[in-house]
PDB file of C-alpha atoms in Angstrom:
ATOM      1  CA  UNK P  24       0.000   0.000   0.000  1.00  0.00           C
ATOM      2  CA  UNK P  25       1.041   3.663  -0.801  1.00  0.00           C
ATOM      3  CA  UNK P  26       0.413   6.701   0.643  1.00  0.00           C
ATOM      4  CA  UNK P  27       1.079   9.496  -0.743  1.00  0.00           C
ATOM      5  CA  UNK P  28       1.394  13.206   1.028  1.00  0.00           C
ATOM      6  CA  UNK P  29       0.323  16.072  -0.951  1.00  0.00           C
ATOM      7  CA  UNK P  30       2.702  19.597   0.520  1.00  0.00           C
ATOM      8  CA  UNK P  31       1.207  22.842  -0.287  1.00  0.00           C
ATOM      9  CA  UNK P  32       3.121  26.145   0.005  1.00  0.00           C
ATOM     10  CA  UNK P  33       3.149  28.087   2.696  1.00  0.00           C
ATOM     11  CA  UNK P  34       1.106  31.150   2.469  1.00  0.00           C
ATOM     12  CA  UNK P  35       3.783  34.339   2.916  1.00  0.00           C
ATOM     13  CA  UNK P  36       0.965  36.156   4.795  1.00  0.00           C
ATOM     14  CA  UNK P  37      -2.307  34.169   6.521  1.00  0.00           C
ATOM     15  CA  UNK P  38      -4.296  36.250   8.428  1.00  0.00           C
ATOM     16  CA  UNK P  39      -7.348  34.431  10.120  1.00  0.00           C
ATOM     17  CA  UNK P  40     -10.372  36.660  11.613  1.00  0.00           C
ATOM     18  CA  UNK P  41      -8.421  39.845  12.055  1.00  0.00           C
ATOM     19  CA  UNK P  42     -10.593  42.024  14.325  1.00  0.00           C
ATOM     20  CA  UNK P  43      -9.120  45.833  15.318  1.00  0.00           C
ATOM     21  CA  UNK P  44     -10.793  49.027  17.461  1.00  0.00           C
ATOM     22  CA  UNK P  45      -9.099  51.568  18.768  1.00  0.00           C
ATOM     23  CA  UNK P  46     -10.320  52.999  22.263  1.00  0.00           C
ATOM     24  CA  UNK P  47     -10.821  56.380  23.530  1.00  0.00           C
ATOM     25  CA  UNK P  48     -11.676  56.572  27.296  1.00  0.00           C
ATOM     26  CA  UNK P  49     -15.174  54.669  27.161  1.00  0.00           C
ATOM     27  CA  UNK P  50     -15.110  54.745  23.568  1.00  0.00           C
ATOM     28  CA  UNK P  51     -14.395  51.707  21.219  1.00  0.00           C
ATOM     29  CA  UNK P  52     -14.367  52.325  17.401  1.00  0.00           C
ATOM     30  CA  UNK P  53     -13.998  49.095  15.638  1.00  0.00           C
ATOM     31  CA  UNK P  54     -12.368  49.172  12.788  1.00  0.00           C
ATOM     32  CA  UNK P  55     -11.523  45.823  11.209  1.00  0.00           C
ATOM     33  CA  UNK P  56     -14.294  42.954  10.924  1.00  0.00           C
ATOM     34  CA  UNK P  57     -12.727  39.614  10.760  1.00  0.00           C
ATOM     35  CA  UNK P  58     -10.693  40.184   8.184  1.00  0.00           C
ATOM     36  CA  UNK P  59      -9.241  36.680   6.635  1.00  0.00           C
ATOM     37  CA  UNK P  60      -6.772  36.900   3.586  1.00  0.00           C
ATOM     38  CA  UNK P  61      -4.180  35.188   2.518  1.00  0.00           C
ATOM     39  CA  UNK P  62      -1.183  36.461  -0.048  1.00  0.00           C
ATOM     40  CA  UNK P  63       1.385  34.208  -1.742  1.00  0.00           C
ATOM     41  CA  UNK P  64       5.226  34.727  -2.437  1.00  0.00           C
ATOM     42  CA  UNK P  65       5.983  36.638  -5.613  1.00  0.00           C
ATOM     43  CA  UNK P  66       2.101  37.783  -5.707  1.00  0.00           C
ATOM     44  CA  UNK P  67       1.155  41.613  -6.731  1.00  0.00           C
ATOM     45  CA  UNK P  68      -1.660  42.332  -4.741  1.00  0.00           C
ATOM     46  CA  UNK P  69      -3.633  45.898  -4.678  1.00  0.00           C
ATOM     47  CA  UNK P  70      -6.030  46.476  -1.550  1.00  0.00           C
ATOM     48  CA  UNK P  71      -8.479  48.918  -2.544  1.00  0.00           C
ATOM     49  CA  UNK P  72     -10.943  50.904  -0.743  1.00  0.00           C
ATOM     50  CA  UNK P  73     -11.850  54.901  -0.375  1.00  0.00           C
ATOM     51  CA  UNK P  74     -10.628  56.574   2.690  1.00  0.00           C
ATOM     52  CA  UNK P  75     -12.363  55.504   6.192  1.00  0.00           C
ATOM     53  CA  UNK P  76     -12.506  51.596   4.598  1.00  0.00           C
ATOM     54  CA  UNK P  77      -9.693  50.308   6.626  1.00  0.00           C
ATOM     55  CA  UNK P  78      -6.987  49.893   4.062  1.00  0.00           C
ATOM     56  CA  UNK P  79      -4.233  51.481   5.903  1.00  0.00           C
ATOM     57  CA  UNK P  80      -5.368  50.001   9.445  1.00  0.00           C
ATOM     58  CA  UNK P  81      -4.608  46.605   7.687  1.00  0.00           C
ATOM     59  CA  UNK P  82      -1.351  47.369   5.880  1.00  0.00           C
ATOM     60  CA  UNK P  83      -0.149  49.086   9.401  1.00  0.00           C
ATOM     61  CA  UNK P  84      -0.834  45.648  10.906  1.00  0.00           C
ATOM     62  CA  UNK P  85       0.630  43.410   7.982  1.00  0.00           C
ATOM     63  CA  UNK P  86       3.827  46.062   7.885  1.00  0.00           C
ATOM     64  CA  UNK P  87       4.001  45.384  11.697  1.00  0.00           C
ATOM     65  CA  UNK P  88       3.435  48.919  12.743  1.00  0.00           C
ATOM     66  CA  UNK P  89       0.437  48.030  14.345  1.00  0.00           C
ATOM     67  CA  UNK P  90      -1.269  44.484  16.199  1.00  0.00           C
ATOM     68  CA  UNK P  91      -4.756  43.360  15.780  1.00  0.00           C
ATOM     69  CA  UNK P  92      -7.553  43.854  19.054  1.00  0.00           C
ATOM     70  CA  UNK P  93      -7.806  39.769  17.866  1.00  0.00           C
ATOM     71  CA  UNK P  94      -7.581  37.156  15.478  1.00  0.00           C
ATOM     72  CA  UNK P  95      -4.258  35.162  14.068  1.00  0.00           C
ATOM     73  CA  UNK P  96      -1.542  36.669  11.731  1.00  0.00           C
ATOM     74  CA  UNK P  97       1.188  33.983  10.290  1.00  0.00           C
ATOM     75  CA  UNK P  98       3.763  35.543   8.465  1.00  0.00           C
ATOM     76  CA  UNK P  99       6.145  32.866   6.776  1.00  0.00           C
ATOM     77  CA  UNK P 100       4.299  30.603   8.685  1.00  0.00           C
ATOM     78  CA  UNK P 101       5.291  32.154  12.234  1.00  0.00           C
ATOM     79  CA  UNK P 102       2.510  33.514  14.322  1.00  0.00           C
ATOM     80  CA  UNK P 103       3.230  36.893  14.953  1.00  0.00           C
ATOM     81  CA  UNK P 104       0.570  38.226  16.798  1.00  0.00           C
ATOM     82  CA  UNK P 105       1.637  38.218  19.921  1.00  0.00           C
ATOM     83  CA  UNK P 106       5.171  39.899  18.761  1.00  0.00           C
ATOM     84  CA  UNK P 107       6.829  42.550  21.385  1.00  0.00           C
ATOM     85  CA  UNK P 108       7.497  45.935  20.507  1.00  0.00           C
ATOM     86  CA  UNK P 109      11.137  45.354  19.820  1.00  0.00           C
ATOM     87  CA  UNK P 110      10.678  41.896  18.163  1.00  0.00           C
ATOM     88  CA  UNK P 111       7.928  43.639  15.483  1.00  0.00           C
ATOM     89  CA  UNK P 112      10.326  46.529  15.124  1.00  0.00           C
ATOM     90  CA  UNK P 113      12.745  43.703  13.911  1.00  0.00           C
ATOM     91  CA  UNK P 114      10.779  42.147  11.562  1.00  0.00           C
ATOM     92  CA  UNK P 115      10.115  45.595   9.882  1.00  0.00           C
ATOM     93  CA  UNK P 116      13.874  46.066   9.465  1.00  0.00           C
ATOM     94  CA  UNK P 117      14.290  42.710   8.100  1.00  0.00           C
ATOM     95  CA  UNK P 118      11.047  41.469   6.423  1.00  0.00           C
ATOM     96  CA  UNK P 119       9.297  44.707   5.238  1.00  0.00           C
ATOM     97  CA  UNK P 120      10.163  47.512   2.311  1.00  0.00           C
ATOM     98  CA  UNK P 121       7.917  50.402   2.740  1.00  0.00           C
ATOM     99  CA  UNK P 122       6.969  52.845  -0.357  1.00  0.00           C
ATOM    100  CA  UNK P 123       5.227  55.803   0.901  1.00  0.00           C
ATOM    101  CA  UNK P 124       3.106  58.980  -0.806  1.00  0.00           C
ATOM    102  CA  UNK P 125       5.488  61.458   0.404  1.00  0.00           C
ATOM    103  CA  UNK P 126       8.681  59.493  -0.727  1.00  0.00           C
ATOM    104  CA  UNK P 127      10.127  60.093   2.944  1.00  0.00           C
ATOM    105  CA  UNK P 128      13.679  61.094   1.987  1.00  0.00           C
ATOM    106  CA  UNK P 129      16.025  63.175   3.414  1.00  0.00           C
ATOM    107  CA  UNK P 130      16.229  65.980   1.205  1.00  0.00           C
ATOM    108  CA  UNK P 131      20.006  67.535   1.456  1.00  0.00           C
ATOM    109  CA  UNK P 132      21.292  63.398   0.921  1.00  0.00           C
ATOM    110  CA  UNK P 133      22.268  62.693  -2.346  1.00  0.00           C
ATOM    111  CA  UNK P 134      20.302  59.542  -3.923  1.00  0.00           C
ATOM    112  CA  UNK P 135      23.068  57.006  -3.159  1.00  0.00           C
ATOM    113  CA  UNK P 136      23.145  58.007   0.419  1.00  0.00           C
ATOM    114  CA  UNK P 137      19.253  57.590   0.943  1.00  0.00           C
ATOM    115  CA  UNK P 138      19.434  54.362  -0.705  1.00  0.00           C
ATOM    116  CA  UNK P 139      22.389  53.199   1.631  1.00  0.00           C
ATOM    117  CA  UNK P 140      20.643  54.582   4.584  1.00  0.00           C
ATOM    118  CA  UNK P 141      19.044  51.355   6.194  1.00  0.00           C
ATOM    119  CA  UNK P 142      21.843  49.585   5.581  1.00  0.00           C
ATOM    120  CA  UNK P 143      23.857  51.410   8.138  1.00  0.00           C
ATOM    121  CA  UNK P 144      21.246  50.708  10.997  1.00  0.00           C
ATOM    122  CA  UNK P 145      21.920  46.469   9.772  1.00  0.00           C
ATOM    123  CA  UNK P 146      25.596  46.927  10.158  1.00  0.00           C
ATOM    124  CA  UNK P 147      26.306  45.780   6.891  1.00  0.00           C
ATOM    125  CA  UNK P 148      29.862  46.745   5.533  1.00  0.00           C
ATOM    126  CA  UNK P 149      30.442  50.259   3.276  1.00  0.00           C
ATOM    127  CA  UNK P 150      31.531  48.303   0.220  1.00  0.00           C
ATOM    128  CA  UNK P 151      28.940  46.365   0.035  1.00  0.00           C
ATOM    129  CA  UNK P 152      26.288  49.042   0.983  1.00  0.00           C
ATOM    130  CA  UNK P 153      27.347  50.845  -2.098  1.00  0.00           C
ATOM    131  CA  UNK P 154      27.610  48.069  -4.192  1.00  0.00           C
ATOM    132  CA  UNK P 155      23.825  46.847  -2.977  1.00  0.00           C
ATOM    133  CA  UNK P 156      22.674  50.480  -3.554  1.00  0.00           C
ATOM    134  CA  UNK P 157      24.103  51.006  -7.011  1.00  0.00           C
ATOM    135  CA  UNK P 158      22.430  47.485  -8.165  1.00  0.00           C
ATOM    136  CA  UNK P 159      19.180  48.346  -7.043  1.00  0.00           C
ATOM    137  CA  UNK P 160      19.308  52.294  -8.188  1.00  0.00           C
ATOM    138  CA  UNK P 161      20.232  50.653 -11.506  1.00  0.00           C
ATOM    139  CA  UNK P 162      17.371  48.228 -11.615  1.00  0.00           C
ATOM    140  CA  UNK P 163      14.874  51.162 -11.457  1.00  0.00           C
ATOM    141  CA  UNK P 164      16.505  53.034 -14.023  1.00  0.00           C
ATOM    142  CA  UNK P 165      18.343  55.696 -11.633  1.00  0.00           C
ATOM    143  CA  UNK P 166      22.258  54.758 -11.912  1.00  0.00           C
ATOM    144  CA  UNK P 167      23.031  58.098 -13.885  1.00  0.00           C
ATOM    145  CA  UNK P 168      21.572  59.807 -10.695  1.00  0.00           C
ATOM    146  CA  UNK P 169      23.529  58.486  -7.634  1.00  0.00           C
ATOM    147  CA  UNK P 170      25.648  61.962  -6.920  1.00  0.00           C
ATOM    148  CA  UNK P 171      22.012  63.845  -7.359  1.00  0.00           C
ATOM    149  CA  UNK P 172      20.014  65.327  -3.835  1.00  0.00           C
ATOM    150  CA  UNK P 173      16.732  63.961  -3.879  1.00  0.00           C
ATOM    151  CA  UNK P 174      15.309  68.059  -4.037  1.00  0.00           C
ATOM    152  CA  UNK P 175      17.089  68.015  -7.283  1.00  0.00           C
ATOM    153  CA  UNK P 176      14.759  65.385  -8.223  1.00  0.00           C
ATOM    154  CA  UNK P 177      11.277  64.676 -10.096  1.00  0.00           C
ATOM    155  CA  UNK P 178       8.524  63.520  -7.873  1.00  0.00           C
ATOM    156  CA  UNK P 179       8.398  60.198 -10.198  1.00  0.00           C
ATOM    157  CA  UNK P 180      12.063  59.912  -9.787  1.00  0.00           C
ATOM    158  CA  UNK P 181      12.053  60.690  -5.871  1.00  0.00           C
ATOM    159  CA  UNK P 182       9.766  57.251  -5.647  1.00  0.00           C
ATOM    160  CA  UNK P 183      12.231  55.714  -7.666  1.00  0.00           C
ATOM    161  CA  UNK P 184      14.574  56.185  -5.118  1.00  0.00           C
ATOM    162  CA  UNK P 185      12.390  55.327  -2.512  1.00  0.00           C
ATOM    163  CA  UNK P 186      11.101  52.091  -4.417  1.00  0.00           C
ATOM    164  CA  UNK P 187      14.949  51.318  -4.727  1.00  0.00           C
ATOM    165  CA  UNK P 188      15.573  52.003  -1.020  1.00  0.00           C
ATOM    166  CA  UNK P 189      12.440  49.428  -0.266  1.00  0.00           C
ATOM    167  CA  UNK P 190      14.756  46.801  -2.255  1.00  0.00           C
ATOM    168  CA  UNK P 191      18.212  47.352  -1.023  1.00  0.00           C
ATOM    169  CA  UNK P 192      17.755  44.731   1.858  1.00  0.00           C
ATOM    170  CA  UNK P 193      16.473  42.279   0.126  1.00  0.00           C
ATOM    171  CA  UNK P 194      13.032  42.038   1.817  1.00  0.00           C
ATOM    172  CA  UNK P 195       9.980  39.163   2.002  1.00  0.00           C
ATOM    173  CA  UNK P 196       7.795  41.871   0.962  1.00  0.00           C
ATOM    174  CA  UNK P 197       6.955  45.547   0.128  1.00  0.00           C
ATOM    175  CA  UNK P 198       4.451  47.616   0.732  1.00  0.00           C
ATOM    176  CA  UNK P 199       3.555  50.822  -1.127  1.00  0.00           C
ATOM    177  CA  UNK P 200       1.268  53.438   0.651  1.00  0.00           C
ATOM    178  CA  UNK P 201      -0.153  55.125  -2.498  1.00  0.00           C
ATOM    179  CA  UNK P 202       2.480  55.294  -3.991  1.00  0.00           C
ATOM    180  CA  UNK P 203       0.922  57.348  -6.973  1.00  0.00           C
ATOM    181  CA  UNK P 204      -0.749  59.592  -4.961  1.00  0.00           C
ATOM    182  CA  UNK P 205       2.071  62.698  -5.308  1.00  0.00           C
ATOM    183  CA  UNK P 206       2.352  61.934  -8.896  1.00  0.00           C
ATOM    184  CA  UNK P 207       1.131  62.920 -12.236  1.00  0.00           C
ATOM    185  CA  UNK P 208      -0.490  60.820 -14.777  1.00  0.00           C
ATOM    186  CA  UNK P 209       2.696  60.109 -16.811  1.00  0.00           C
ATOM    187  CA  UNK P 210       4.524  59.576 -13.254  1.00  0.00           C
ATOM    188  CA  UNK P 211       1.895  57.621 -11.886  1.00  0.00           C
ATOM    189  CA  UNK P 212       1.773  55.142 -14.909  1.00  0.00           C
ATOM    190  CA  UNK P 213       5.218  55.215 -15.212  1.00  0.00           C
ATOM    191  CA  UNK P 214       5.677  53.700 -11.296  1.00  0.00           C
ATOM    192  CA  UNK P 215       3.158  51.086 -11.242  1.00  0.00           C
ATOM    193  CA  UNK P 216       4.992  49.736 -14.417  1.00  0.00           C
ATOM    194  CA  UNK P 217       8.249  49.567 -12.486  1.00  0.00           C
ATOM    195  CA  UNK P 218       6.545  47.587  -9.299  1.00  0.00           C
ATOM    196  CA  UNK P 219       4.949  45.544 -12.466  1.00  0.00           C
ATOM    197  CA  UNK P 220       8.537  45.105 -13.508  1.00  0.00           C
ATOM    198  CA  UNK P 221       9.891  44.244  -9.870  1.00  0.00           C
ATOM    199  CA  UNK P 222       7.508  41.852  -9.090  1.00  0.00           C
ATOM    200  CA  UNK P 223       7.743  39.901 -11.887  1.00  0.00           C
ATOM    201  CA  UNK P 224      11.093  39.745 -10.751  1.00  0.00           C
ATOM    202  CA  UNK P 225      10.134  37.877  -7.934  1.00  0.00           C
ATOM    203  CA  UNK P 226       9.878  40.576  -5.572  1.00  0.00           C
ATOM    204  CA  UNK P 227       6.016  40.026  -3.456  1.00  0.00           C
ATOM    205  CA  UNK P 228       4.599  43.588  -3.060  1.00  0.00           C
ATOM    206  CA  UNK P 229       1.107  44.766  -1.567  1.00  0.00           C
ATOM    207  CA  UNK P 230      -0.212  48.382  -2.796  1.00  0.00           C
ATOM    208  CA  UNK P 231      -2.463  50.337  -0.845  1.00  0.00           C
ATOM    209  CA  UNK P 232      -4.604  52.855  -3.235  1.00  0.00           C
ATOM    210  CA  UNK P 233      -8.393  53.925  -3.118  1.00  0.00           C
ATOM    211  CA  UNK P 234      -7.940  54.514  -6.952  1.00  0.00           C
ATOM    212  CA  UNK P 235      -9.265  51.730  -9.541  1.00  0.00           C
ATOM    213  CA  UNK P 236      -7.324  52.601 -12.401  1.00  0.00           C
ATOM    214  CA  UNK P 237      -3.933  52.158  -9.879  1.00  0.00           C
ATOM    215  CA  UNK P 238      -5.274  49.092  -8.537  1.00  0.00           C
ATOM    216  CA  UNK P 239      -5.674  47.413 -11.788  1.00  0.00           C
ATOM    217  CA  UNK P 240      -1.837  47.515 -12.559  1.00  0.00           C
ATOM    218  CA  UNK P 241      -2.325  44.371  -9.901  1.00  0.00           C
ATOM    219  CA  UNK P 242      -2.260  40.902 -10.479  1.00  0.00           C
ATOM    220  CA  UNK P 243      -5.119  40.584  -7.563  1.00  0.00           C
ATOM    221  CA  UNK P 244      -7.255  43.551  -6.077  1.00  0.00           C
ATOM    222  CA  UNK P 245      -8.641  42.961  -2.819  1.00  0.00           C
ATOM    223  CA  UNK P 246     -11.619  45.191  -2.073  1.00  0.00           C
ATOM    224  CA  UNK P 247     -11.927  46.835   1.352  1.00  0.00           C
ATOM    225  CA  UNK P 248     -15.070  48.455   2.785  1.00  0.00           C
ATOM    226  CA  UNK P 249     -16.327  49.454   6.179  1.00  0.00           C
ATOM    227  CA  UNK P 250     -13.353  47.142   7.468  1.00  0.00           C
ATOM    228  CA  UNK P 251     -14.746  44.162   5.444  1.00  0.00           C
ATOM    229  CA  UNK P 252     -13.228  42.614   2.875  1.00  0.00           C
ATOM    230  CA  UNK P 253     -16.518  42.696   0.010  1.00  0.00           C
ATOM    231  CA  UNK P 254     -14.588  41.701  -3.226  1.00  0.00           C
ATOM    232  CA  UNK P 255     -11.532  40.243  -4.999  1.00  0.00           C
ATOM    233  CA  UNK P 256     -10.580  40.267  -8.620  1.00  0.00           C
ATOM    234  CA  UNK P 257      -7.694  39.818 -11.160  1.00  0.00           C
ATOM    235  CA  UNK P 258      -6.005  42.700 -11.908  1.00  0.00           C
ATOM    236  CA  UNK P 259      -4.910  44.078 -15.423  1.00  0.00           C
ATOM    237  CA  UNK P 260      -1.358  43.197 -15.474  1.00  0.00           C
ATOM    238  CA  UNK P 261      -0.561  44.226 -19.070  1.00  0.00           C
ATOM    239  CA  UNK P 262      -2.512  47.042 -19.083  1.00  0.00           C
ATOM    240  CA  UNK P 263      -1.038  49.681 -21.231  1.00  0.00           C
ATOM    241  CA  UNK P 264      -1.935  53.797 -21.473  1.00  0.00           C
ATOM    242  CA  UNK P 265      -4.598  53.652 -19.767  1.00  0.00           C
ATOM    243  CA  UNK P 266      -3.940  54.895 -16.327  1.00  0.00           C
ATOM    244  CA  UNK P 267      -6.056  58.220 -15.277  1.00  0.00           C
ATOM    245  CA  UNK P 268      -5.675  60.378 -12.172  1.00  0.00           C
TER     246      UNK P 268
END
């Protein structure tokens, strides 16, 4: 007789009846509804939703800035929810890439220099921060602008940098906080083609926008609304000219 054991892949992110409020004094606003989802490595995933749905709530708990009120939250199959301050403060240096709205750089640094930047906190040796920055300012198209301040820059080429600065440390995934939302049509279009790019790459990333036309650069688009997940769909991952503001 033979058995035979069938393996499946472990989910990069399971979360399992998420539930989150936030209390002031006497008062509890919930926020998140048990909230189950689960992403994949090397998926493109857009959660959409308009402002007040609970789309940033979420990513602040799956970028572990934030815990859940309740519920279960396996990242590489580890259960993080119970995590201490410090040891989710660790994960975010090690697992998570963050691309945010307002780019977040330090403006008198020249481009190489904000790239290398979260290397320094890991340690990590000056020849081989610069060589790690160069490769990755390269891979988003910005090598001829390493001796450049980021004020000197573009507002598409500032998220460059800051798309390239999510990459430098190799993370499990990245996160992008509307990351069109600063940017201009051409700009705009121009950025969800380079996480297009990056992902199929290999590279997992999650993109928080409340705009359809952004959220169908995806290769999945989770709906959010009134903390409840109501929809998901496949994304338009070819999609070409089309993006609108």
């Amino acid at each position: 007789m033979f058995f035979y054991i069938v393996l499946f892949p472990m989910s990069l992110i399971n979360l399992q009846n998420i539930n989150k409020s936030y209390v002031s004094g006497e008062i509890e606003t919930p926020v998140l509804h048990d909230v189950s989802l689960r992403i994949e490595q090397g998926e493109f995933v857009a959660i959409m939703g308009p402002s007040g749905s609970g789309k940033s709530t979420l990513m602040h708990i799956l970028g572990f800035l934030d815990t859940a009120t309740s519920g279960k939250f396996l990242f590489e199959g580890q259960d993080v929810s119970g995590l201490s301050d410090n040891e989710l403060a660790y994960m975010r240096r090690t697992k998570v890439g963050f691309v945010f709205q307002s780019f977040n750089l330090l403006a008198r640094a020249s481009v190489l220099e904000n790239v290398v930047l979260p290397m320094i906190y890991e340690d990590v040796d000056s020849e081989k921060r610069e060589r790690e920055a160069r490769r990755v300012l390269e891979e988003v198209g910005l090598s001829h602008r390493l001796k450049n301040l980021s004020n000197q820059l573009s507002g598409g080429e500032r998220q460059r940098v800051a798309i390239a600065r999510a990459l430098v440390g190799n993370p499990s995934i990245i996160y992008a906080d509307e990351p069109t939302g600063n940017l201009d049509t051409k700009s705009g279009e121009e950025i969800l083609k380079l996480f297009q790019k990056i992902n199929k790459e290999g590279n997992t990333i999650v993109m928080i926008t409340h705009e359809r036309e952004a959220a169908e650069f995806a290769r999945r688009i989770v709906s959010i609304r009134d903390g409840n997940i109501i929809d998901e769909s496949v994304g338009h991952v070819q999609r070409i000219g089309s993006f609108k503001k």
